[in-house]
Short mmCIF file of C-alpha atoms and ligand atoms in Angstrom, two decimals:
data_model
loop_
_atom_site.label_atom_id
_atom_site.label_comp_id
_atom_site.label_asym_id
_atom_site.label_seq_id
_atom_site.Cartn_x
_atom_site.Cartn_y
_atom_site.Cartn_z
CA MET A 1 8.99 37.11 9.93
CA MET A 2 5.80 35.31 8.93
CA SER A 3 7.38 33.21 6.22
CA SER A 4 9.80 31.41 8.51
CA GLN A 5 6.92 29.33 9.84
CA ALA A 6 5.62 28.35 6.41
CA VAL A 7 8.95 27.36 4.91
CA CYS A 8 9.94 23.94 6.19
CA GLN A 9 13.21 22.20 5.70
CA PRO A 10 12.72 19.53 2.98
CA ALA A 11 14.43 16.90 5.13
CA ASP A 12 11.97 17.50 7.97
CA GLU A 13 9.01 17.20 5.63
CA PHE A 14 10.38 13.95 4.28
CA ASP A 15 10.88 12.54 7.78
CA ALA A 16 7.40 13.68 8.78
CA LEU A 17 5.95 12.01 5.71
CA LYS A 18 7.76 8.77 6.45
CA GLU A 19 6.42 8.86 9.99
CA ARG A 20 2.84 9.32 8.79
CA LEU A 21 3.25 6.49 6.30
CA SER A 22 4.62 4.16 8.94
CA ALA A 23 1.51 4.78 11.04
CA LEU A 24 -0.88 3.56 8.30
CA CYS A 25 -2.76 0.39 9.24
CA ASP A 26 -3.95 -2.55 7.21
CA PRO A 27 -7.67 -2.14 6.47
CA GLU A 28 -8.46 -5.80 7.24
CA ILE A 29 -6.14 -6.39 10.20
CA PRO A 30 -6.11 -2.96 11.82
CA VAL A 31 -3.64 -3.94 14.58
CA LEU A 32 -0.92 -4.23 11.96
CA THR A 33 0.72 -1.34 10.15
CA LEU A 34 1.61 -1.59 6.48
CA GLU A 35 5.20 -1.50 7.68
CA ASP A 36 4.68 -4.49 10.01
CA LEU A 37 3.30 -6.42 7.05
CA GLY A 38 6.11 -5.43 4.72
CA ILE A 39 3.62 -4.00 2.21
CA ILE A 40 5.45 -0.66 2.08
CA ARG A 41 8.69 -1.76 0.51
CA ASP A 42 10.46 1.54 0.15
CA VAL A 43 10.06 5.30 0.53
CA SER A 44 12.61 7.15 -1.54
CA ARG A 45 13.27 10.52 -3.14
CA GLU A 46 13.81 11.10 -6.82
CA GLY A 47 14.62 14.75 -7.28
CA ASP A 48 11.63 16.65 -5.93
CA ALA A 49 9.37 13.60 -5.95
CA VAL A 50 8.76 10.98 -3.27
CA ILE A 51 8.18 7.44 -4.51
CA VAL A 52 6.40 5.01 -2.20
CA THR A 53 6.85 1.45 -3.39
CA ILE A 54 4.22 -1.04 -2.26
CA THR A 55 3.75 -4.72 -3.00
CA PRO A 56 0.52 -6.76 -2.94
CA THR A 57 0.21 -9.59 -0.44
CA TYR A 58 -2.06 -11.81 -2.54
CA SER A 59 -2.84 -11.29 -6.25
CA GLY A 60 -6.52 -10.84 -5.53
CA CYS A 61 -6.33 -9.09 -2.17
CA PRO A 62 -9.25 -6.63 -2.31
CA ALA A 63 -7.56 -4.44 0.31
CA MET A 64 -4.76 -3.43 -2.06
CA ASP A 65 -6.81 -0.70 -3.72
CA ALA A 66 -7.74 0.72 -0.32
CA ILE A 67 -4.09 0.54 0.76
CA ALA A 68 -2.82 2.31 -2.35
CA SER A 69 -5.37 5.08 -1.97
CA ALA A 70 -4.61 5.49 1.77
CA VAL A 71 -0.94 5.94 0.90
CA GLN A 72 -1.84 8.37 -1.86
CA GLN A 73 -3.95 10.41 0.56
CA VAL A 74 -1.00 10.79 2.92
CA LEU A 75 1.13 11.88 -0.03
CA ASP A 76 -1.50 14.36 -1.22
CA ALA A 77 -1.65 15.92 2.26
CA SER A 78 2.10 16.47 2.23
CA PRO A 79 3.72 19.51 0.58
CA LEU A 80 6.05 17.09 -1.20
CA ASN A 81 5.23 15.63 -4.59
CA GLY A 82 4.57 11.95 -4.22
CA LYS A 83 3.34 8.92 -6.06
CA VAL A 84 2.67 5.25 -5.37
CA GLU A 85 4.36 2.52 -7.36
CA THR A 86 3.44 -1.16 -7.18
CA VAL A 87 6.10 -3.84 -7.64
CA PHE A 88 5.66 -7.62 -7.84
CA ASP A 89 9.23 -8.78 -7.78
CA PRO A 90 10.33 -10.22 -5.44
CA PRO A 91 6.89 -11.51 -4.41
CA TRP A 92 5.65 -10.69 -0.91
CA THR A 93 6.17 -13.32 1.75
CA THR A 94 5.09 -13.68 5.37
CA ASP A 95 8.80 -13.95 6.17
CA TRP A 96 8.78 -10.14 6.00
CA LEU A 97 6.27 -9.85 8.82
CA SER A 98 8.07 -8.06 11.66
CA GLU A 99 8.56 -9.63 15.11
CA ASP A 100 6.45 -6.83 16.51
CA GLY A 101 3.80 -7.67 13.92
CA ARG A 102 3.76 -11.33 14.94
CA ARG A 103 3.28 -10.39 18.57
CA LYS A 104 0.47 -7.96 17.74
CA LEU A 105 -1.29 -10.58 15.61
CA LYS A 106 -1.26 -13.09 18.45
CA GLU A 107 -2.59 -10.52 20.93
CA TYR A 108 -5.35 -9.74 18.44
CA GLY A 109 -6.35 -13.45 18.40
CA ILE A 110 -4.80 -14.43 15.07
CA ALA A 111 -2.12 -17.11 15.13
CA PRO A 112 1.00 -15.76 13.37
CA PRO A 113 2.60 -17.73 10.50
CA ALA A 114 4.50 -20.77 11.76
CA GLY A 115 8.02 -21.08 10.43
CA SER A 116 9.42 -19.61 7.25
CA THR A 117 8.38 -20.12 3.64
CA SER A 118 11.89 -20.95 2.46
CA LYS A 119 12.11 -23.87 4.85
CA ARG A 120 8.68 -25.07 3.78
CA ALA A 121 9.57 -24.95 0.09
CA LEU A 122 12.74 -26.87 0.84
CA MET A 123 11.08 -29.60 2.87
CA GLY A 124 7.83 -29.68 0.89
CA ASP A 125 6.26 -29.75 4.31
CA TYR A 126 2.81 -28.34 4.89
CA SER A 127 2.16 -29.96 8.25
CA GLU A 128 2.97 -26.78 10.16
CA THR A 129 2.40 -26.72 13.91
CA VAL A 130 -0.01 -23.91 14.67
CA SER A 131 -0.38 -22.76 18.27
CA CYS A 132 -3.67 -21.51 19.67
CA PRO A 133 -3.36 -17.73 20.15
CA ARG A 134 -5.47 -17.98 23.36
CA CYS A 135 -4.05 -20.91 25.33
CA ASP A 136 -0.83 -21.66 23.37
CA SER A 137 -1.81 -25.31 22.92
CA THR A 138 -0.30 -26.94 19.84
CA ASN A 139 -3.18 -29.42 19.76
CA THR A 140 -5.02 -27.61 16.98
CA LYS A 141 -6.67 -28.71 13.75
CA VAL A 142 -7.35 -27.06 10.44
CA ILE A 143 -11.03 -26.47 9.64
CA SER A 144 -10.41 -24.87 6.25
CA GLN A 145 -7.30 -23.69 4.41
CA PHE A 146 -9.33 -20.72 3.23
CA GLY A 147 -10.58 -18.27 5.85
CA SER A 148 -12.34 -14.94 6.03
CA THR A 149 -9.65 -13.25 3.93
CA ALA A 150 -7.10 -14.57 1.43
CA CYS A 151 -4.28 -14.47 3.98
CA LYS A 152 -6.00 -16.53 6.67
CA ALA A 153 -6.96 -20.15 7.32
CA LEU A 154 -9.55 -21.32 9.83
CA TYR A 155 -8.37 -23.47 12.75
CA GLN A 156 -9.82 -24.83 15.94
CA CYS A 157 -8.03 -25.42 19.23
CA GLN A 158 -8.60 -28.98 20.55
CA SER A 159 -7.63 -27.95 24.10
CA CYS A 160 -9.76 -24.85 24.72
CA LEU A 161 -12.12 -25.54 21.77
CA GLU A 162 -11.84 -21.95 20.48
CA PRO A 163 -11.99 -21.51 16.72
CA PHE A 164 -9.37 -19.03 15.50
CA ASP A 165 -7.82 -17.47 12.40
CA TYR A 166 -4.34 -18.49 11.33
CA PHE A 167 -2.26 -16.08 9.25
CA LYS A 168 -1.03 -18.48 6.57
CA CYS A 169 2.64 -18.99 5.89
CA HIS A 170 2.93 -17.60 2.38
CA MET B 1 12.39 -4.82 -27.36
CA ASP B 2 11.81 -5.41 -31.09
CA ALA B 3 8.33 -5.17 -32.64
CA GLN B 4 7.92 -8.94 -33.01
CA THR B 5 8.79 -9.61 -29.36
CA GLN B 6 6.47 -6.84 -28.23
CA GLN B 7 3.61 -8.31 -30.24
CA ASP B 8 4.34 -11.83 -28.98
CA LEU B 9 4.61 -10.65 -25.39
CA PHE B 10 1.27 -8.86 -25.63
CA GLU B 11 -0.39 -11.97 -27.09
CA TYR B 12 1.19 -14.21 -24.44
CA THR B 13 0.30 -11.99 -21.50
CA LEU B 14 -3.24 -11.68 -22.85
CA ARG B 15 -3.51 -15.49 -23.02
CA LEU B 16 -2.43 -15.94 -19.42
CA GLY B 17 -4.70 -13.08 -18.37
CA ASP B 18 -7.70 -14.56 -20.19
CA ASP B 19 -7.05 -17.99 -18.64
CA ALA B 20 -7.14 -16.43 -15.18
CA LEU B 21 -10.11 -14.19 -15.92
CA THR B 22 -12.43 -16.81 -17.41
CA LEU B 23 -11.61 -19.43 -14.78
CA GLY B 24 -11.84 -16.89 -11.97
CA HIS B 25 -15.25 -15.78 -13.19
CA ARG B 26 -16.43 -19.39 -13.41
CA ILE B 27 -15.30 -20.18 -9.87
CA SER B 28 -16.99 -17.02 -8.59
CA GLU B 29 -20.29 -18.47 -9.84
CA TRP B 30 -20.15 -20.80 -6.81
CA THR B 31 -20.49 -17.89 -4.41
CA SER B 32 -23.45 -18.55 -2.11
CA LYS B 33 -24.10 -21.91 -3.81
CA ALA B 34 -21.24 -24.11 -2.58
CA PRO B 35 -22.10 -27.29 -0.62
CA PHE B 36 -21.37 -25.70 2.77
CA LEU B 37 -20.13 -22.45 4.27
CA GLU B 38 -16.39 -23.19 4.53
CA GLU B 39 -16.35 -24.45 0.95
CA ASP B 40 -18.18 -21.34 -0.20
CA ILE B 41 -15.47 -19.22 1.41
CA ALA B 42 -12.73 -21.44 -0.04
CA LEU B 43 -14.06 -21.14 -3.59
CA GLY B 44 -14.58 -17.41 -3.11
CA ASN B 45 -10.92 -17.05 -2.13
CA ILE B 46 -9.70 -19.22 -4.98
CA GLY B 47 -11.80 -17.30 -7.51
CA LEU B 48 -10.35 -14.08 -6.13
CA ASP B 49 -6.81 -15.38 -6.63
CA PHE B 50 -7.56 -15.95 -10.31
CA VAL B 51 -9.37 -12.64 -10.84
CA GLY B 52 -6.55 -10.80 -9.06
CA ARG B 53 -3.98 -12.51 -11.27
CA ALA B 54 -6.08 -11.59 -14.32
CA ARG B 55 -6.02 -7.93 -13.28
CA LEU B 56 -2.22 -7.93 -13.00
CA LEU B 57 -1.75 -9.72 -16.30
CA LEU B 58 -4.26 -7.69 -18.30
CA THR B 59 -2.85 -4.44 -16.90
CA TYR B 60 0.59 -5.57 -17.99
CA ALA B 61 -0.71 -6.69 -21.40
CA GLY B 62 -2.12 -3.19 -21.89
CA GLU B 63 1.24 -1.66 -20.98
CA VAL B 64 3.08 -3.92 -23.41
CA GLU B 65 0.59 -3.19 -26.18
CA ASN B 66 1.07 0.52 -25.48
CA LEU B 67 -2.18 1.63 -27.12
CA GLY B 68 -3.73 2.95 -23.95
CA ARG B 69 -5.96 -0.04 -23.16
CA ASP B 70 -6.31 -0.83 -19.46
CA GLU B 71 -7.45 -3.98 -17.64
CA ASP B 72 -11.12 -3.00 -17.87
CA GLN B 73 -11.03 -2.33 -21.59
CA LEU B 74 -9.31 -5.63 -22.22
CA ALA B 75 -11.64 -7.60 -19.96
CA TYR B 76 -14.95 -5.99 -20.82
CA LEU B 77 -14.69 -4.64 -24.34
CA ARG B 78 -13.35 -7.55 -26.33
CA ASP B 79 -15.68 -9.94 -28.08
CA ILE B 80 -15.58 -13.70 -27.92
CA ARG B 81 -13.29 -14.21 -30.92
CA GLN B 82 -10.72 -11.90 -29.36
CA TYR B 83 -10.55 -13.97 -26.16
CA ARG B 84 -7.42 -16.14 -25.98
CA ASN B 85 -8.08 -18.42 -23.00
CA LEU B 86 -7.76 -22.20 -22.96
CA LEU B 87 -11.12 -23.89 -23.50
CA ILE B 88 -10.88 -25.75 -20.18
CA CYS B 89 -11.11 -22.42 -18.34
CA GLU B 90 -14.44 -21.38 -19.88
CA LEU B 91 -16.42 -24.59 -19.33
CA PRO B 92 -19.49 -24.18 -17.11
CA ILE B 93 -19.07 -25.03 -13.44
CA GLY B 94 -21.41 -28.04 -13.73
CA ASN B 95 -21.83 -29.91 -10.46
CA PHE B 96 -19.26 -29.80 -7.64
CA ALA B 97 -17.40 -32.84 -9.02
CA ASP B 98 -17.16 -31.17 -12.45
CA THR B 99 -15.64 -28.09 -10.85
CA MET B 100 -13.10 -30.13 -8.85
CA ALA B 101 -12.13 -32.29 -11.86
CA ARG B 102 -11.41 -29.22 -13.98
CA GLN B 103 -9.57 -27.62 -11.07
CA LEU B 104 -7.35 -30.66 -10.51
CA LEU B 105 -6.26 -30.69 -14.17
CA VAL B 106 -5.58 -26.94 -14.17
CA ASP B 107 -3.97 -26.71 -10.70
CA ALA B 108 -1.60 -29.62 -11.36
CA PHE B 109 -0.51 -27.83 -14.52
CA GLU B 110 -0.27 -24.33 -13.11
CA LEU B 111 1.94 -25.11 -10.12
CA PRO B 112 4.96 -26.28 -12.16
CA TYR B 113 4.14 -23.83 -14.95
CA PHE B 114 4.30 -20.77 -12.72
CA GLN B 115 7.31 -22.18 -10.87
CA ALA B 116 9.11 -22.16 -14.23
CA LEU B 117 7.68 -18.78 -15.26
CA SER B 118 8.93 -17.23 -12.01
CA GLN B 119 12.42 -17.63 -13.55
CA SER B 120 11.40 -15.65 -16.66
CA SER B 121 13.75 -12.96 -17.93
CA ASP B 122 10.68 -10.69 -17.98
CA ARG B 123 10.70 -9.51 -14.37
CA THR B 124 7.05 -8.42 -14.33
CA LEU B 125 5.86 -11.85 -15.47
CA ALA B 126 8.32 -13.45 -13.06
CA GLY B 127 6.90 -11.45 -10.16
CA ILE B 128 3.29 -12.24 -11.03
CA ALA B 129 4.21 -15.92 -11.45
CA GLY B 130 5.98 -15.91 -8.09
CA LYS B 131 2.73 -14.92 -6.40
CA ALA B 132 0.77 -17.44 -8.48
CA VAL B 133 3.01 -20.31 -7.33
CA LYS B 134 2.09 -19.80 -3.70
CA GLU B 135 -1.59 -19.59 -4.52
CA ALA B 136 -1.47 -22.61 -6.84
CA GLN B 137 -0.02 -24.72 -3.99
CA TYR B 138 -3.16 -24.11 -1.95
CA HIS B 139 -5.40 -24.62 -4.98
CA LEU B 140 -3.84 -27.98 -5.79
CA ARG B 141 -4.11 -29.21 -2.21
CA HIS B 142 -7.74 -28.18 -2.23
CA SER B 143 -8.74 -29.81 -5.53
CA SER B 144 -6.65 -32.96 -4.93
CA GLY B 145 -8.23 -33.34 -1.51
CA TRP B 146 -11.73 -33.15 -2.94
CA VAL B 147 -11.05 -35.54 -5.83
CA VAL B 148 -9.73 -38.10 -3.32
CA ARG B 149 -12.62 -37.53 -0.93
CA LEU B 150 -15.27 -37.87 -3.63
CA GLY B 151 -13.55 -40.66 -5.58
CA ASP B 152 -12.90 -42.69 -2.45
CA GLY B 153 -16.31 -41.82 -1.01
CA THR B 154 -19.72 -43.29 -1.66
CA GLU B 155 -20.78 -45.15 -4.77
CA GLU B 156 -22.60 -42.05 -5.94
CA SER B 157 -19.74 -39.60 -5.33
CA HIS B 158 -17.31 -42.03 -6.97
CA GLY B 159 -19.53 -42.25 -10.04
CA LYS B 160 -19.94 -38.48 -10.30
CA MET B 161 -16.20 -37.89 -9.94
CA ALA B 162 -15.39 -40.48 -12.63
CA ASP B 163 -18.01 -38.96 -14.93
CA ALA B 164 -16.66 -35.44 -14.32
CA LEU B 165 -13.10 -36.51 -15.14
CA SER B 166 -14.08 -38.21 -18.38
CA LYS B 167 -16.01 -35.10 -19.48
CA VAL B 168 -13.12 -32.68 -18.89
CA TRP B 169 -10.20 -34.95 -19.83
CA GLY B 170 -10.16 -34.07 -23.53
CA TYR B 171 -9.67 -30.39 -22.68
CA GLY B 172 -6.39 -31.14 -20.86
CA PRO B 173 -4.01 -31.52 -23.83
CA GLU B 174 -4.56 -27.92 -24.99
CA MET B 175 -2.58 -26.79 -21.91
CA PHE B 176 0.55 -28.41 -23.39
CA ILE B 177 0.55 -26.81 -26.85
CA THR B 178 3.43 -24.40 -27.46
CA ASP B 179 2.73 -22.60 -30.73
CA GLU B 180 5.19 -20.40 -32.63
CA VAL B 181 4.30 -17.28 -30.62
CA GLU B 182 5.21 -18.95 -27.33
CA GLN B 183 8.16 -20.80 -28.85
CA ARG B 184 9.75 -17.49 -29.86
CA LEU B 185 9.28 -16.26 -26.29
CA VAL B 186 10.67 -19.53 -24.91
CA ASP B 187 13.77 -18.97 -27.05
CA ALA B 188 14.00 -15.44 -25.64
CA GLY B 189 13.91 -16.78 -22.07
CA ILE B 190 10.50 -15.21 -21.38
CA ALA B 191 7.88 -17.98 -21.72
CA VAL B 192 7.76 -21.61 -20.57
CA GLN B 193 7.90 -24.64 -22.84
CA ARG B 194 4.61 -26.42 -22.15
CA GLU B 195 5.30 -29.90 -23.55
CA GLU B 196 8.12 -30.39 -21.04
CA LEU B 197 5.65 -30.29 -18.16
CA ARG B 198 3.45 -33.03 -19.54
CA ASP B 199 5.02 -36.14 -17.97
CA GLY B 200 5.22 -34.57 -14.53
CA TRP B 201 1.60 -33.47 -14.81
CA GLN B 202 0.44 -36.93 -15.89
CA ALA B 203 2.30 -38.53 -12.98
CA GLN B 204 0.85 -36.05 -10.49
CA ILE B 205 -2.70 -36.66 -11.73
CA GLU B 206 -2.21 -40.43 -11.65
CA ARG B 207 -1.02 -40.26 -8.04
CA VAL B 208 -4.16 -38.40 -7.03
CA LEU B 209 -6.47 -40.66 -9.02
CA GLU B 210 -4.90 -43.76 -7.55
CA GLU B 211 -5.50 -42.49 -4.03
CA ALA B 212 -9.04 -41.61 -5.11
CA THR B 213 -9.56 -45.19 -6.41
CA LEU B 214 -10.34 -43.67 -9.81
CA ALA B 215 -9.09 -44.84 -13.20
CA VAL B 216 -7.38 -42.50 -15.65
CA PRO B 217 -10.19 -41.70 -18.11
CA ASP B 218 -10.16 -43.70 -21.31
CA VAL B 219 -10.89 -40.81 -23.66
CA SER B 220 -9.57 -40.58 -27.20
CA TRP B 221 -10.90 -37.15 -28.24
CA GLN B 222 -9.26 -33.82 -27.52
CA VAL B 223 -10.03 -30.26 -28.55
CA ASP B 224 -8.19 -26.97 -28.81
CA GLY B 225 -8.78 -23.57 -30.38
CA GLY B 226 -9.00 -21.11 -27.51
CA ARG B 227 -5.65 -19.51 -28.36
CA ARG B 228 -6.98 -18.83 -31.88
CA GLY B 229 -10.24 -17.36 -30.59
CA GLU B 230 -12.28 -20.49 -31.43
CA HIS B 231 -14.36 -21.08 -28.34
CA THR B 232 -17.11 -23.31 -27.03
CA GLU B 233 -20.68 -22.10 -27.08
CA TYR B 234 -20.40 -21.44 -23.33
CA LEU B 235 -18.01 -18.48 -23.41
CA GLY B 236 -20.40 -16.12 -25.20
CA HIS B 237 -23.04 -16.59 -22.50
CA MET B 238 -20.46 -16.02 -19.80
CA LEU B 239 -19.16 -12.83 -21.42
CA ALA B 240 -22.71 -11.53 -21.82
CA GLU B 241 -23.09 -11.60 -18.06
CA MET B 242 -19.53 -10.59 -17.20
CA GLN B 243 -19.46 -7.63 -19.60
CA PHE B 244 -23.01 -6.39 -19.08
CA MET B 245 -22.23 -3.50 -16.73
CA GLN B 246 -19.42 -2.06 -18.82
CA ARG B 247 -21.44 -2.40 -22.04
CA ALA B 248 -24.51 -0.78 -20.50
CA TYR B 249 -22.56 2.01 -18.79
CA PRO B 250 -19.45 2.61 -20.93
CA GLY B 251 -16.45 3.81 -18.95
CA LEU B 252 -18.00 2.76 -15.65
CA GLN B 253 -15.59 2.64 -12.72
CA TRP B 254 -16.08 1.23 -9.26
ZN1 ZN C 301 -6.67 -22.93 22.78
#
C-alpha cells in the first residue's frame, strides 16, 4: 500500500524533529550546538503542537534572531505543527554550557568560562584564572573585557604570546 | 490584573525601555569614533546590551498595553513628549570623559536596581532584570576603571574628568524619584523603591572618586522631567536621526 510510507508514527516524527533541533549550531560559534549552549531550553508537545522554548544569552545578542528563525525553519520543514517561544526567566548562564561544549570551545581556540557564576556572585570575585586554550598556561592577561561578540573577552597568553578569545563567565 | 495596575505597568515598562533605548543609542554614536579599537568594540558591546534590553522591555510594554503596538512602533513612532526616559540617558555623548562620567552614575545605579528588580513578582520583568544585572556588572567595572584612569591620570585628563562629573551630576537625583505610578507598583511587589538605593549609590560613587583622586562635585542644581515627557533640547535631535528610516518608510522591517 502506498500510504503506509507517507503515514509516519507521531512519536517518530517528534523524535526526528528533536534530533534535527539538537544538530542546530550557533551562528557565531559554529562548533557549538544550541543544545551545548543551553539556548534550547525545552522541546515539548501541547496537543498537536510542538513548542520549542529558547532563551537569549545576552539581551542584545544579534544572533538571537538568526537562532529563532533557524529553529522555526526546522519546525516548518517538519509535518508537525511547531512554534518558537522565548523565555527570560531564569536568565541564561554559562553554567548551563555542557562539558562537551567546553571541550569543543577549547579545541576551537576559545577559552571556556572559568568557574561558575554562583560562586563568583558569592565571593564577589572577578579575578578568574583563565587558561590559554593553546598551551594551557595560566599566565594570561585580559586585554579587554569586551571582545568580538557580547559573550567574549579578549585575552593574551604571556607564555606563548597568543591572543585569544575567552568565553566570559556570565 | 486590574486596569490601574495594567496602566501603571505599561507606563513603568515604557520608562525602563526608554531609558535603555536612549542611552543605548547614545553609546552607539561612539562606533568607529572611540579612542582606540578595543574601546570601540567595548562601547559597541555596551550599547548593544542597552538596545537589546530596550527591545525586550518595549516588546513587553506593547504586550501589557494590549493595543497591538510592537517594539518598533513604540521606539520609532512616538514623539518627544511621549518619551519617558530619564534626562541623564539622552544627554549628548560629549567627549570621552563626559561619556564615562554619565556611565558611572548610571551603572552604579543600575546594578543594585536590577538586582532588586530581579526579585519582582512580575516574572517577565524579573527575567529581563536578571540578564541586566550580569551586563551591568561589566558596565560598572568598565566605567569605574576609566574614571579612575582618567581622574588619576595626567593634569589634563584629571581636569576633563572633574569637568565632566560636575556637568552631569545634577542629572543624577532624577534616578531616585519614585512617583505615585511606581509607588503603586512597589506596593504590589512589582517595581523597586528608588530612594532606598541612594545611600549605597552615593557610597559606591565616592569610593570610585576617591581612588580617582577626584572630589565629589559641589553642585547645587538638579533637574528632572523626563518621566513627564519634559526633555532637554537634545532628545528631539536624537529622535530625528533614530526615527528617520521608519518615518520615511513606514512599516519598514529589517
Ligand atoms: Zn599560551
